[in-house]
Amino acid sequence: MKKLTILMMGLAVLIAITACGNKDSNSTATSQTTTAPAATSAASPAATTKAATGGQQVVLKATNFEFDKTEYRIKKGESVTITLENSQGIHGASIKEFNINLNNGNKTVTFTPDKAGSFPITCSIMCGSGHASMKTTLIVE
């Protein structure tokens, strides 16, 4: 009976370790996959790429108290899909001028910007002591 209990506990620990390990390796693979297109895009240096359908794609990568880029450039009048990826911590992204609020429940939005200019993107989820400085800029040309 004692051997069976020890065996069951060992099996439970093994399953827990395996489950946690798979989650981390999938997150890393996703991050690496989404990083490659932005780095190879010659059309725009600020992580904006053209989708196969002709729409613009922006990936906001959020880590502890910062976004991965200081600015993201898109074209006025062209459809754009913005996706929020949380690499570290739990963050949101708000662009008030376009009534956009991305968070864990709503990570992607597609819209067509109708005005040009520079628009602040701020973290919309309280994430700690550096929350107030977590900002970047969307530039619509």
Coordinates of C-alpha atoms in Angstrom, one line a residue:
M1 CA 0.0 0.0 0.0
K2 CA 2.8 2.4 0.9
K3 CA 4.6 1.7 -2.4
L4 CA 1.4 2.5 -4.3
T5 CA 1.0 5.8 -2.5
I6 CA 4.6 6.8 -3.3
L7 CA 4.3 5.7 -6.9
M8 CA 1.1 7.8 -7.3
M9 CA 2.7 10.9 -5.7
G10 CA 5.7 10.5 -8.0
L11 CA 3.4 10.2 -11.0
A12 CA 1.5 13.3 -10.0
V13 CA 4.8 15.3 -9.6
L14 CA 6.0 14.1 -13.0
I15 CA 2.7 15.1 -14.7
A16 CA 2.8 18.6 -13.0
I17 CA 6.4 19.2 -14.2
T18 CA 5.6 18.0 -17.7
A19 CA 2.5 20.3 -17.9
C20 CA 4.5 23.3 -16.8
G21 CA 7.4 22.5 -19.2
N22 CA 5.1 22.2 -22.2
K23 CA 3.5 25.6 -21.5
D24 CA 6.8 27.4 -21.4
S25 CA 8.2 25.8 -24.5
N26 CA 5.1 26.6 -26.5
S27 CA 5.2 30.3 -25.5
T28 CA 8.9 30.5 -26.5
A29 CA 8.1 28.9 -29.9
T30 CA 5.3 31.3 -30.5
S31 CA 7.5 34.3 -29.7
Q32 CA 10.2 33.1 -32.0
T33 CA 7.8 32.5 -34.8
T34 CA 6.2 36.0 -34.6
T35 CA 9.6 37.7 -34.2
A36 CA 11.0 36.5 -37.5
P37 CA 8.5 38.4 -39.9
A38 CA 9.0 41.7 -38.1
A39 CA 12.8 41.4 -38.3
T40 CA 12.8 40.5 -42.1
S41 CA 10.3 43.2 -43.1
A42 CA 12.1 45.7 -45.3
A43 CA 9.1 47.9 -45.8
S44 CA 8.8 49.1 -42.2
P45 CA 11.4 49.2 -39.5
A46 CA 8.9 49.4 -36.6
A47 CA 7.4 45.8 -36.6
T48 CA 4.7 46.5 -39.2
T49 CA 4.3 43.9 -41.9
K50 CA 1.8 43.4 -44.8
A51 CA -0.4 40.4 -44.5
A52 CA -1.0 38.1 -47.4
T53 CA -4.4 39.7 -47.9
G54 CA -2.8 43.2 -48.1
G55 CA -3.7 44.4 -44.6
Q56 CA -1.1 45.7 -42.2
Q57 CA 0.0 43.7 -39.1
V58 CA 1.4 45.2 -35.9
V59 CA 2.4 43.0 -33.0
L60 CA 2.8 44.8 -29.6
K61 CA 5.1 42.7 -27.4
A62 CA 4.7 43.7 -23.8
T63 CA 7.2 42.8 -21.1
N64 CA 7.6 44.1 -17.6
F65 CA 7.0 47.9 -17.8
E66 CA 7.8 48.3 -21.6
F67 CA 6.7 47.6 -25.1
D68 CA 9.2 46.1 -27.5
K69 CA 9.3 49.2 -29.8
T70 CA 9.3 52.9 -29.2
E71 CA 6.9 53.4 -32.2
Y72 CA 4.8 51.5 -34.7
R73 CA 4.1 53.0 -38.1
I74 CA 1.0 52.3 -40.2
K75 CA -0.7 53.8 -43.2
K76 CA -3.9 55.9 -43.0
G77 CA -6.8 54.4 -44.8
E78 CA -5.4 50.9 -44.9
S79 CA -6.8 48.1 -42.7
V80 CA -4.5 47.1 -39.8
T81 CA -4.6 44.2 -37.4
I82 CA -3.0 44.9 -34.0
T83 CA -2.2 42.0 -31.8
L84 CA -1.0 42.2 -28.1
E85 CA 1.5 39.6 -26.9
N86 CA 2.4 39.4 -23.2
S87 CA 6.0 38.1 -23.0
Q88 CA 6.3 38.9 -19.2
G89 CA 3.5 39.8 -16.8
I90 CA -0.1 40.8 -17.6
H91 CA -0.5 43.9 -19.7
G92 CA -3.1 45.7 -21.9
A93 CA -2.8 48.2 -24.6
S94 CA -5.0 51.3 -25.1
I95 CA -5.2 53.7 -28.0
K96 CA -7.9 56.1 -26.9
E97 CA -8.1 58.1 -30.2
F98 CA -9.3 54.9 -32.0
N99 CA -11.3 53.5 -29.0
I100 CA -9.0 50.4 -28.8
N101 CA -8.4 48.5 -25.6
L102 CA -6.5 45.2 -25.9
N103 CA -6.2 42.8 -22.9
N104 CA -6.0 39.1 -22.1
G105 CA -9.6 38.6 -23.2
N106 CA -9.3 40.7 -26.4
K107 CA -5.8 40.4 -27.8
T108 CA -6.5 41.3 -31.4
V109 CA -8.3 44.2 -33.2
T110 CA -8.6 45.1 -36.9
F111 CA -9.5 48.6 -37.9
T112 CA -8.9 51.2 -40.6
P113 CA -7.2 54.4 -39.2
D114 CA -9.1 57.5 -40.6
K115 CA -6.7 60.1 -39.3
A116 CA -3.0 60.7 -39.5
G117 CA -0.7 61.7 -36.5
S118 CA 1.1 60.3 -33.5
F119 CA -1.1 58.5 -31.0
P120 CA 0.0 57.2 -27.5
I121 CA -0.3 53.6 -26.7
T122 CA -0.4 52.9 -23.0
C123 CA -0.7 49.9 -20.8
S124 CA -4.3 49.6 -19.7
I125 CA -3.8 47.0 -16.9
M126 CA -2.1 48.0 -13.6
C127 CA 1.1 46.0 -13.8
G128 CA 3.2 47.3 -10.9
S129 CA 5.5 50.2 -10.1
G130 CA 6.6 50.9 -13.7
H131 CA 3.0 50.9 -15.1
A132 CA 2.9 54.7 -15.5
S133 CA 5.9 54.7 -17.8
M134 CA 4.8 51.8 -20.0
K135 CA 4.1 53.8 -23.2
T136 CA 4.8 53.6 -26.9
T137 CA 3.5 55.5 -30.0
L138 CA 1.3 54.6 -33.0
I139 CA 2.3 56.8 -36.0
V140 CA -0.3 56.9 -38.7
E141 CA 1.1 58.3 -42.0

